[in-house]
Short mmCIF file of C-alpha atoms and ligand atoms in Angstrom, two decimals:
data_model
loop_
_atom_site.label_atom_id
_atom_site.label_comp_id
_atom_site.label_asym_id
_atom_site.label_seq_id
_atom_site.Cartn_x
_atom_site.Cartn_y
_atom_site.Cartn_z
CA MET A 5 -17.90 28.36 4.21
CA PHE A 6 -16.59 25.23 2.57
CA ASP A 7 -18.78 22.99 0.40
CA TYR A 8 -16.71 19.97 1.44
CA ILE A 9 -14.43 19.10 4.32
CA ILE A 10 -12.04 16.31 3.50
CA VAL A 11 -10.38 14.40 6.39
CA GLY A 12 -7.04 13.13 5.21
CA ALA A 13 -4.66 14.41 2.48
CA GLY A 14 -3.69 10.96 1.11
CA LEU A 15 -4.59 9.80 -2.35
CA ALA A 16 -8.36 9.26 -1.74
CA GLY A 17 -8.73 12.74 -0.20
CA SER A 18 -6.46 14.54 -2.63
CA VAL A 19 -8.06 13.10 -5.80
CA LEU A 20 -11.53 14.06 -4.56
CA ALA A 21 -10.33 17.56 -3.58
CA GLU A 22 -8.78 18.03 -7.08
CA ARG A 23 -11.99 16.89 -8.86
CA ILE A 24 -14.40 18.89 -6.70
CA THR A 25 -12.47 22.10 -7.11
CA ASN A 26 -11.29 21.82 -10.75
CA ILE A 27 -14.43 20.25 -12.26
CA LEU A 28 -17.13 21.70 -9.98
CA GLY A 29 -15.46 24.95 -8.87
CA LYS A 30 -16.47 24.28 -5.28
CA LYS A 31 -14.56 25.11 -2.07
CA VAL A 32 -12.71 22.46 -0.05
CA LEU A 33 -11.10 22.36 3.31
CA ILE A 34 -8.63 19.50 3.92
CA LEU A 35 -7.78 18.46 7.44
CA GLU A 36 -4.62 16.38 7.85
CA LYS A 37 -3.21 15.29 11.17
CA ARG A 38 0.35 14.68 9.85
CA ASN A 39 2.67 17.55 9.06
CA HIS A 40 2.57 16.91 5.35
CA ILE A 41 0.27 16.07 2.42
CA GLY A 42 0.46 12.74 0.45
CA GLY A 43 -0.49 10.24 3.19
CA ASN A 44 1.57 7.08 2.97
CA CYS A 45 2.89 8.05 -0.51
CA TYR A 46 4.85 11.03 0.97
CA ASP A 47 8.53 11.31 -0.03
CA TYR A 48 11.35 13.83 0.55
CA ILE A 49 14.96 14.47 -0.34
CA ASP A 50 17.14 13.32 2.55
CA LYS A 51 20.52 14.61 3.82
CA ASN A 52 22.31 12.48 1.11
CA GLY A 53 20.32 14.19 -1.70
CA ILE A 54 18.35 10.98 -2.31
CA GLN A 55 14.57 10.86 -2.62
CA VAL A 56 13.26 8.57 0.07
CA HIS A 57 9.79 7.17 0.71
CA LYS A 58 9.04 7.88 4.38
CA TYR A 59 6.35 5.23 4.72
CA GLY A 60 7.91 2.43 2.65
CA PRO A 61 8.62 1.86 -1.00
CA HIS A 62 5.85 2.97 -3.31
CA ILE A 63 5.94 1.95 -6.98
CA PHE A 64 3.09 3.15 -9.14
CA ARG A 65 1.69 0.47 -11.49
CA THR A 66 -1.62 -0.05 -13.25
CA ASP A 67 -3.24 -1.74 -16.24
CA LEU A 68 -5.81 1.04 -16.36
CA LYS A 69 -4.94 3.64 -18.99
CA HIS A 70 -7.43 6.24 -17.67
CA ILE A 71 -5.77 6.10 -14.20
CA TYR A 72 -2.35 6.45 -15.69
CA ASP A 73 -3.56 9.40 -17.80
CA TYR A 74 -5.25 10.98 -14.85
CA LEU A 75 -2.10 10.94 -12.77
CA SER A 76 0.10 11.97 -15.70
CA GLN A 77 -1.60 15.40 -15.58
CA PHE A 78 0.34 16.07 -12.41
CA THR A 79 3.69 14.34 -13.13
CA ASP A 80 6.18 12.96 -15.67
CA TRP A 81 7.49 9.50 -14.94
CA ASN A 82 10.81 7.67 -14.42
CA LEU A 83 9.94 4.45 -16.26
CA TYR A 84 11.03 2.11 -13.48
CA GLN A 85 10.33 -1.70 -13.31
CA HIS A 86 10.53 -3.08 -9.82
CA GLU A 87 12.51 -6.18 -9.04
CA VAL A 88 12.73 -7.83 -5.60
CA LEU A 89 15.21 -10.43 -4.36
CA GLY A 90 14.78 -12.62 -1.27
CA LEU A 91 17.59 -14.01 0.85
CA ILE A 92 16.93 -17.74 0.87
CA ASP A 93 19.41 -20.46 1.83
CA GLY A 94 22.25 -17.88 1.63
CA LYS A 95 21.33 -16.81 -1.92
CA LYS A 96 19.52 -13.70 -3.17
CA VAL A 97 16.86 -15.10 -5.53
CA PRO A 98 13.95 -13.51 -7.49
CA ILE A 99 10.69 -12.80 -5.62
CA PRO A 100 7.91 -13.62 -6.41
CA PHE A 101 9.05 -17.25 -6.64
CA ASN A 102 9.34 -17.99 -10.33
CA LEU A 103 11.08 -20.54 -12.58
CA ASN A 104 14.38 -18.74 -12.21
CA THR A 105 14.06 -18.92 -8.46
CA LEU A 106 13.40 -22.72 -8.83
CA HIS A 107 16.61 -23.10 -10.85
CA GLU A 108 18.63 -21.20 -8.25
CA LEU A 109 17.42 -23.07 -5.17
CA LEU A 110 16.88 -26.71 -6.14
CA PRO A 111 19.33 -29.20 -7.74
CA GLU A 112 19.27 -29.28 -11.58
CA ASN A 113 18.25 -32.97 -11.68
CA LEU A 114 15.01 -32.12 -9.86
CA VAL A 115 14.29 -28.74 -11.47
CA GLU A 116 13.73 -29.91 -15.06
CA GLN A 117 10.98 -32.37 -14.07
CA LEU A 118 9.30 -29.94 -11.59
CA GLU A 119 9.32 -27.14 -14.12
CA LYS A 120 7.69 -29.42 -16.73
CA GLN A 121 5.08 -30.61 -14.23
CA LEU A 122 4.22 -27.09 -13.09
CA ILE A 123 3.68 -25.92 -16.70
CA GLU A 124 1.67 -29.04 -17.54
CA HIS A 125 -0.52 -28.64 -14.49
CA PHE A 126 -1.03 -24.82 -14.48
CA GLY A 127 0.22 -23.51 -17.81
CA PHE A 128 2.98 -20.98 -18.59
CA ASP A 129 2.88 -17.36 -17.58
CA VAL A 130 0.36 -18.12 -14.89
CA LYS A 131 0.31 -16.80 -11.30
CA VAL A 132 -0.67 -19.36 -8.63
CA PRO A 133 -1.33 -18.37 -5.01
CA ILE A 134 0.73 -20.50 -2.67
CA LEU A 135 -2.33 -21.79 -0.83
CA GLU A 136 -3.69 -23.02 -4.20
CA LEU A 137 -0.36 -24.70 -5.04
CA LYS A 138 -0.44 -26.43 -1.64
CA LYS A 139 -3.75 -28.03 -2.52
CA THR A 140 -2.27 -30.09 -5.47
CA GLN A 141 -2.49 -33.85 -5.07
CA ASP A 142 0.59 -34.55 -7.23
CA LYS A 143 3.39 -35.80 -5.03
CA ASP A 144 6.20 -33.80 -6.71
CA LEU A 145 4.24 -30.56 -6.87
CA LYS A 146 3.25 -31.07 -3.30
CA PHE A 147 6.86 -31.30 -2.32
CA LEU A 148 7.61 -28.15 -4.28
CA ALA A 149 4.64 -26.29 -2.70
CA ASP A 150 5.80 -27.26 0.76
CA PHE A 151 9.36 -26.16 -0.09
CA ILE A 152 8.20 -22.74 -1.29
CA TYR A 153 5.75 -22.34 1.57
CA GLN A 154 8.50 -23.03 4.10
CA LYS A 155 11.26 -20.97 2.50
CA VAL A 156 9.37 -17.97 1.15
CA PHE A 157 5.98 -17.58 2.86
CA LEU A 158 5.78 -19.02 6.33
CA ASN A 159 8.27 -17.03 8.25
CA TYR A 160 7.83 -13.80 6.23
CA THR A 161 4.09 -13.86 6.81
CA MET A 162 4.62 -14.52 10.58
CA LYS A 163 6.96 -11.54 10.78
CA GLN A 164 4.85 -9.24 8.67
CA TRP A 165 1.35 -10.18 10.07
CA GLY A 166 1.92 -12.14 13.27
CA PHE A 167 -0.18 -14.98 11.70
CA LYS A 168 0.43 -18.05 9.47
CA PRO A 169 -0.66 -17.71 5.86
CA GLU A 170 -3.65 -19.97 6.31
CA ASP A 171 -4.94 -17.87 9.28
CA LEU A 172 -5.34 -14.78 7.04
CA ASP A 173 -7.62 -14.09 4.11
CA PRO A 174 -6.16 -15.86 1.10
CA SER A 175 -5.91 -12.41 -0.67
CA VAL A 176 -2.85 -11.61 1.51
CA THR A 177 -0.55 -14.36 0.20
CA GLY A 178 -2.32 -14.14 -3.18
CA ARG A 179 -0.74 -10.69 -3.63
CA VAL A 180 2.68 -12.30 -4.08
CA PRO A 181 1.83 -15.50 -6.06
CA VAL A 182 4.13 -18.22 -7.41
CA TYR A 183 4.74 -17.08 -10.95
CA ILE A 184 5.27 -19.78 -13.59
CA SER A 185 7.41 -17.63 -15.74
CA LYS A 186 10.96 -16.43 -16.26
CA ASP A 187 9.94 -12.75 -15.79
CA ASN A 188 11.76 -11.47 -12.76
CA ARG A 189 9.72 -8.26 -12.48
CA TYR A 190 7.58 -7.83 -9.36
CA PHE A 191 4.69 -6.36 -11.25
CA GLN A 192 3.53 -7.12 -14.83
CA ASP A 193 1.22 -4.09 -15.16
CA LYS A 194 1.25 -2.22 -18.49
CA TYR A 195 2.11 1.16 -16.87
CA GLN A 196 4.79 1.33 -14.19
CA GLY A 197 6.95 4.08 -12.85
CA ILE A 198 7.94 6.54 -10.12
CA PRO A 199 6.88 10.24 -10.39
CA LYS A 200 9.88 12.05 -11.85
CA GLU A 201 10.00 14.76 -9.09
CA GLY A 202 8.52 12.47 -6.45
CA TYR A 203 5.06 11.82 -5.00
CA THR A 204 4.96 14.89 -2.82
CA LYS A 205 5.42 17.20 -5.81
CA LEU A 206 2.62 15.25 -7.59
CA PHE A 207 0.31 15.97 -4.67
CA GLU A 208 1.32 19.59 -4.52
CA LYS A 209 0.28 19.98 -8.18
CA MET A 210 -2.92 18.10 -7.59
CA LEU A 211 -3.89 20.37 -4.72
CA ASP A 212 -2.74 23.66 -6.31
CA SER A 213 -6.06 25.50 -6.35
CA PRO A 214 -7.27 28.74 -4.67
CA ASN A 215 -10.42 26.74 -3.75
CA ILE A 216 -8.49 24.26 -1.58
CA LYS A 217 -7.42 25.15 1.90
CA ILE A 218 -5.19 22.65 3.72
CA MET A 219 -4.78 22.57 7.51
CA LEU A 220 -1.84 20.32 8.43
CA ASN A 221 -1.12 19.06 11.95
CA THR A 222 -4.83 19.08 12.48
CA ASP A 223 -6.73 16.10 13.81
CA TYR A 224 -10.37 16.59 12.77
CA ASN A 225 -11.43 15.76 16.31
CA GLU A 226 -9.77 18.94 17.57
CA ILE A 227 -11.90 21.27 15.46
CA MET A 228 -14.99 19.32 14.57
CA GLU A 229 -17.80 17.86 16.54
CA ILE A 230 -19.46 15.00 14.74
CA ASN A 231 -22.39 13.43 16.26
CA PRO A 232 -23.28 12.00 13.15
CA CYS A 233 -26.50 13.86 12.31
CA GLU A 234 -25.18 17.21 13.56
CA ILE A 235 -21.76 18.45 12.62
CA SER A 236 -19.99 21.53 13.76
CA LEU A 237 -16.69 23.15 12.67
CA PHE A 238 -15.01 25.53 15.11
CA ASP A 239 -18.25 25.36 17.19
CA LYS A 240 -20.41 26.61 14.30
CA LYS A 241 -22.96 24.45 12.63
CA TYR A 242 -21.55 22.96 9.38
CA ASP A 243 -24.10 22.15 6.66
CA GLY A 244 -21.73 21.05 3.91
CA LYS A 245 -20.53 17.59 3.05
CA ILE A 246 -17.72 15.51 4.54
CA ILE A 247 -15.38 13.10 2.82
CA PHE A 248 -13.80 10.96 5.48
CA THR A 249 -10.58 9.02 4.72
CA GLY A 250 -9.55 8.38 8.37
CA GLU A 251 -10.22 5.29 10.52
CA ILE A 252 -13.89 4.35 10.40
CA ASP A 253 -13.94 2.94 13.94
CA GLU A 254 -12.56 6.26 15.28
CA PHE A 255 -15.39 8.08 13.45
CA PHE A 256 -18.01 6.06 15.27
CA LYS A 257 -16.10 6.33 18.59
CA TYR A 258 -15.27 2.60 18.59
CA LYS A 259 -18.80 1.63 19.46
CA TYR A 260 -18.43 -1.81 17.86
CA GLY A 261 -14.85 -2.25 19.00
CA LYS A 262 -11.44 -1.39 17.64
CA LEU A 263 -10.34 -2.55 14.22
CA PRO A 264 -6.83 -4.00 14.41
CA TYR A 265 -3.99 -3.00 12.09
CA ARG A 266 -0.37 -3.97 11.51
CA SER A 267 2.06 -1.10 11.86
CA LEU A 268 5.58 -0.63 10.50
CA SER A 269 8.70 1.16 11.65
CA PHE A 270 11.57 2.10 9.37
CA LYS A 271 15.23 2.44 10.37
CA PHE A 272 16.83 4.76 7.86
CA GLU A 273 20.65 4.39 7.50
CA THR A 274 23.30 6.04 5.33
CA ILE A 275 25.84 3.63 3.85
CA LYS A 276 29.12 4.98 2.56
CA LYS A 277 29.04 3.11 -0.76
CA GLU A 278 27.68 3.98 -4.17
CA TYR A 279 25.20 1.09 -3.93
CA PHE A 280 24.31 -1.19 -1.02
CA GLN A 281 22.27 -3.94 -2.81
CA GLU A 282 21.50 -5.17 -6.28
CA VAL A 283 17.89 -4.04 -6.48
CA ALA A 284 15.62 -1.57 -4.65
CA THR A 285 14.11 -4.19 -2.30
CA VAL A 286 15.62 -7.31 -0.72
CA ASN A 287 13.35 -9.43 1.43
CA TYR A 288 14.51 -11.40 4.48
CA PRO A 289 11.93 -14.10 4.93
CA ASN A 290 14.00 -16.26 7.32
CA ASN A 291 16.80 -14.10 8.70
CA ASN A 292 16.90 -10.93 10.89
CA ASP A 293 14.06 -9.13 12.65
CA PHE A 294 13.24 -6.85 9.79
CA THR A 295 11.22 -8.02 6.83
CA ARG A 296 13.05 -6.17 4.06
CA ILE A 297 15.56 -3.51 3.16
CA THR A 298 14.88 -0.84 0.56
CA GLU A 299 17.55 1.16 -1.15
CA PHE A 300 15.92 4.28 -2.61
CA LYS A 301 18.56 5.23 -5.08
CA HIS A 302 17.36 2.56 -7.44
CA PHE A 303 14.10 4.43 -7.91
CA LYS A 304 15.78 7.57 -9.08
CA PRO A 305 19.52 7.04 -9.67
CA ILE A 306 21.88 9.88 -8.76
CA LYS A 307 25.68 9.81 -8.77
CA THR A 308 26.84 9.90 -5.16
CA ASN A 309 29.27 7.84 -3.12
CA LYS A 310 26.67 7.43 -0.41
CA THR A 311 23.32 5.62 -0.36
CA SER A 312 20.19 5.61 1.84
CA ILE A 313 18.53 2.51 2.93
CA ALA A 314 15.56 1.66 5.20
CA LYS A 315 15.17 -1.49 7.21
CA GLU A 316 11.46 -2.33 7.69
CA TYR A 317 10.02 -3.85 10.86
CA SER A 318 6.43 -4.96 11.35
CA HIS A 319 4.48 -4.87 14.61
CA GLU A 320 1.00 -4.56 16.08
CA TYR A 321 -0.59 -1.13 15.84
CA ASP A 322 -1.26 0.54 19.20
CA LYS A 323 -3.33 3.69 19.00
CA ASN A 324 -2.14 4.73 22.43
CA VAL A 325 1.48 4.92 21.32
CA LYS A 326 2.20 8.43 20.00
CA GLY A 327 3.22 8.43 16.36
CA ASP A 328 2.18 4.83 15.74
CA ILE A 329 0.50 4.56 12.36
CA PRO A 330 -2.12 2.07 11.21
CA TYR A 331 -0.69 0.67 7.96
CA TYR A 332 -2.39 -2.57 7.01
CA PRO A 333 -5.91 -3.61 7.90
CA ILE A 334 -5.71 -7.30 8.93
CA PRO A 335 -8.04 -9.35 6.70
CA ARG A 336 -9.55 -11.98 9.02
CA ASP A 337 -13.17 -13.02 9.48
CA LYS A 338 -13.42 -11.61 12.96
CA ASN A 339 -12.29 -8.16 11.79
CA SER A 340 -14.53 -8.17 8.75
CA GLU A 341 -17.49 -8.79 11.03
CA ILE A 342 -16.61 -5.69 13.04
CA TYR A 343 -16.08 -3.62 9.91
CA GLU A 344 -19.46 -4.69 8.46
CA LYS A 345 -21.15 -3.14 11.51
CA TYR A 346 -19.43 0.17 10.91
CA LYS A 347 -20.10 -0.03 7.19
CA ASN A 348 -23.79 -0.56 7.76
CA GLU A 349 -23.95 2.40 10.14
CA ALA A 350 -21.94 4.55 7.68
CA GLN A 351 -24.65 3.96 5.11
CA THR A 352 -27.18 5.67 7.33
CA VAL A 353 -25.05 8.80 7.80
CA GLU A 354 -26.07 11.38 5.24
CA ASN A 355 -23.64 13.99 4.02
CA VAL A 356 -20.54 11.81 4.83
CA ILE A 357 -18.70 9.75 2.23
CA PHE A 358 -16.29 7.07 3.63
CA ILE A 359 -13.48 6.19 1.24
CA GLY A 360 -9.86 4.98 1.32
CA ARG A 361 -7.87 2.19 3.04
CA LEU A 362 -8.75 3.35 6.63
CA ALA A 363 -12.36 4.23 6.08
CA GLU A 364 -13.11 1.09 4.15
CA TYR A 365 -10.71 -1.07 6.17
CA ARG A 366 -9.10 -2.73 3.12
CA TYR A 367 -5.86 -2.91 1.26
CA TYR A 368 -5.82 -0.55 -1.74
CA SER A 369 -3.02 -0.24 -4.18
CA MET A 370 -2.54 3.40 -5.42
CA ASP A 371 -4.32 2.79 -8.74
CA ASN A 372 -7.27 1.11 -7.07
CA VAL A 373 -7.80 3.91 -4.57
CA ILE A 374 -7.62 6.54 -7.38
CA GLU A 375 -10.09 4.47 -9.38
CA SER A 376 -12.40 4.27 -6.41
CA ALA A 377 -12.13 8.06 -5.76
CA LEU A 378 -12.93 8.87 -9.39
CA LYS A 379 -15.94 6.50 -9.29
CA VAL A 380 -17.23 8.14 -6.08
CA PHE A 381 -16.86 11.54 -7.69
CA LYS A 382 -18.82 10.43 -10.81
CA GLU A 383 -21.53 8.53 -8.96
CA LYS A 384 -22.05 10.44 -5.71
CA ILE A 385 -20.70 13.93 -6.15
CA ILE A 386 -20.90 15.36 -9.64
CA ASN A 387 -24.69 15.47 -9.79
CA GLU A 388 -25.34 16.73 -6.24
C1 FAD B 5 4.50 0.11 3.14
C2 FAD B 5 3.56 0.30 2.06
C3 FAD B 5 3.98 0.23 0.75
C4 FAD B 5 3.06 0.39 -0.31
N1 FAD B 5 3.56 0.31 -1.61
C5 FAD B 5 2.68 0.47 -2.62
C6 FAD B 5 3.12 0.30 -3.94
O1 FAD B 5 4.29 0.03 -4.20
N2 FAD B 5 2.23 0.50 -4.96
C7 FAD B 5 0.89 0.79 -4.69
O2 FAD B 5 0.12 0.95 -5.67
N3 FAD B 5 0.44 0.98 -3.45
C8 FAD B 5 1.28 0.82 -2.42
N4 FAD B 5 0.85 0.98 -1.09
C9 FAD B 5 -0.52 1.41 -0.92
C10 FAD B 5 -0.72 2.95 -0.88
O3 FAD B 5 -0.03 3.48 0.19
C11 FAD B 5 -2.23 3.26 -0.69
O4 FAD B 5 -2.95 2.83 -1.81
C12 FAD B 5 -2.60 4.69 -0.40
O5 FAD B 5 -1.77 5.33 0.53
C13 FAD B 5 -4.05 4.80 0.04
O6 FAD B 5 -4.45 6.12 0.16
P1 FAD B 5 -5.52 6.59 1.23
O7 FAD B 5 -5.82 8.03 0.88
O8 FAD B 5 -6.59 5.59 1.29
O9 FAD B 5 -4.76 6.51 2.64
P2 FAD B 5 -3.60 7.33 3.26
O10 FAD B 5 -2.49 7.59 2.26
O11 FAD B 5 -3.19 6.69 4.50
O12 FAD B 5 -4.30 8.71 3.65
C14 FAD B 5 -5.15 8.88 4.76
C15 FAD B 5 -4.79 10.18 5.41
O13 FAD B 5 -5.72 10.43 6.48
C16 FAD B 5 -5.02 11.04 7.54
N5 FAD B 5 -5.87 10.95 8.76
C17 FAD B 5 -6.15 9.84 9.42
N6 FAD B 5 -6.87 10.06 10.51
C18 FAD B 5 -7.02 11.43 10.65
C19 FAD B 5 -7.56 12.31 11.55
N7 FAD B 5 -8.16 11.87 12.68
N8 FAD B 5 -7.54 13.65 11.32
C20 FAD B 5 -6.93 14.14 10.17
N9 FAD B 5 -6.27 13.34 9.24
C21 FAD B 5 -6.30 11.98 9.47
C22 FAD B 5 -3.74 10.22 7.61
O14 FAD B 5 -2.68 10.96 8.32
C23 FAD B 5 -3.42 10.06 6.10
O15 FAD B 5 -2.58 11.08 5.63
C24 FAD B 5 1.71 0.75 -0.05
C25 FAD B 5 1.32 0.90 1.26
C26 FAD B 5 2.20 0.63 2.32
C27 FAD B 5 1.78 0.74 3.73
#
């Protein structure tokens, strides 16, 4: 019998499986409903020989040395620094909006004064969420805030989330702040990169243990009966522990209602050119139905006369549509209230640990979810 059953082979589930087997020598069964490991980080080599990220571009970055060291046990790195451009007023300009973007979009006679005022007001090398910038009383800065809001945030947020920036938790637009700097990099974290042989290989190494059994194409509902105090696996009573990284509302059979998500679809295309665009990701805030185009060759350059791109479309998640995937929890007060009910109930269920973006209904970057899994291992598992 297994000491732990882990639902989900994404980062949260895989880090815990690795720790439980390698540090504690216990036995783990992973149930994964997709046909591969790696969750949303999954990548593969496509027909053009290019490594593509099936569920959208994933760039690893962190300021936490212990997280970088932990992952580096399973991979070497391509030291890649992400840059994003946005098509605004017919020009491709740096995103997040920074002082270089300002110079490209506004007339020179205005820019000098605005730049000076921005630095005087907020300081240099400072990140300011757009909703904060919009609160300034200064007439010129208010003009600038409205300009950035209209050109960069409003339509992109509507396309991506179906809501205006102010109708979402401020953390959403805060993730891409206005950056008072001339640094065009998307992230400023100390450690940044793409796993040299890809994320999937990293997961394979992480899960390479005789004590880990993985069942792919297996929804836990098909082989487990959970009624939270009594759990059975293949109709036999199961007395071990469960680590659950799936949707928390599904676990509790939606008793407090469904938690809404945004979903994505990707249209992959082959372009007969060495490169399609200047950088890995170009955002389209105001044009087209898609939100952005990613060209994967920039992550891991190879010499070919073809290139692979993905156009990304955002839409509401519908659980009843086969293959639809819940990508982003929608941080709004109403949804937090529903989640809190599930969270409170989860605290009363012994033997089940809820962790990860679906089970905690929150956005996690990769480093944060690894950090959270390592913390859970230390605080809840190691001394059991
Ligand atoms: C488009 C996009 C881009 C991103 N880019 C970045 C980035 O550049 N940098 C960064 O740091 N982070 C990025 N992230 C965040 C990153 O994907 C997450 O941090 C990470 O995937 C979270 O891991 P997880 O284990 O919580 O969830 P997941 O990876 O989703 O794993 C959960 C797993 O559980 C499985 N599961 C669910 N229900 C069941 C069930 N009923 N039975 C069996 N299995 C089930 C799912 O199939 C899935 O494989 C991005 C996310 C998205 C959506």
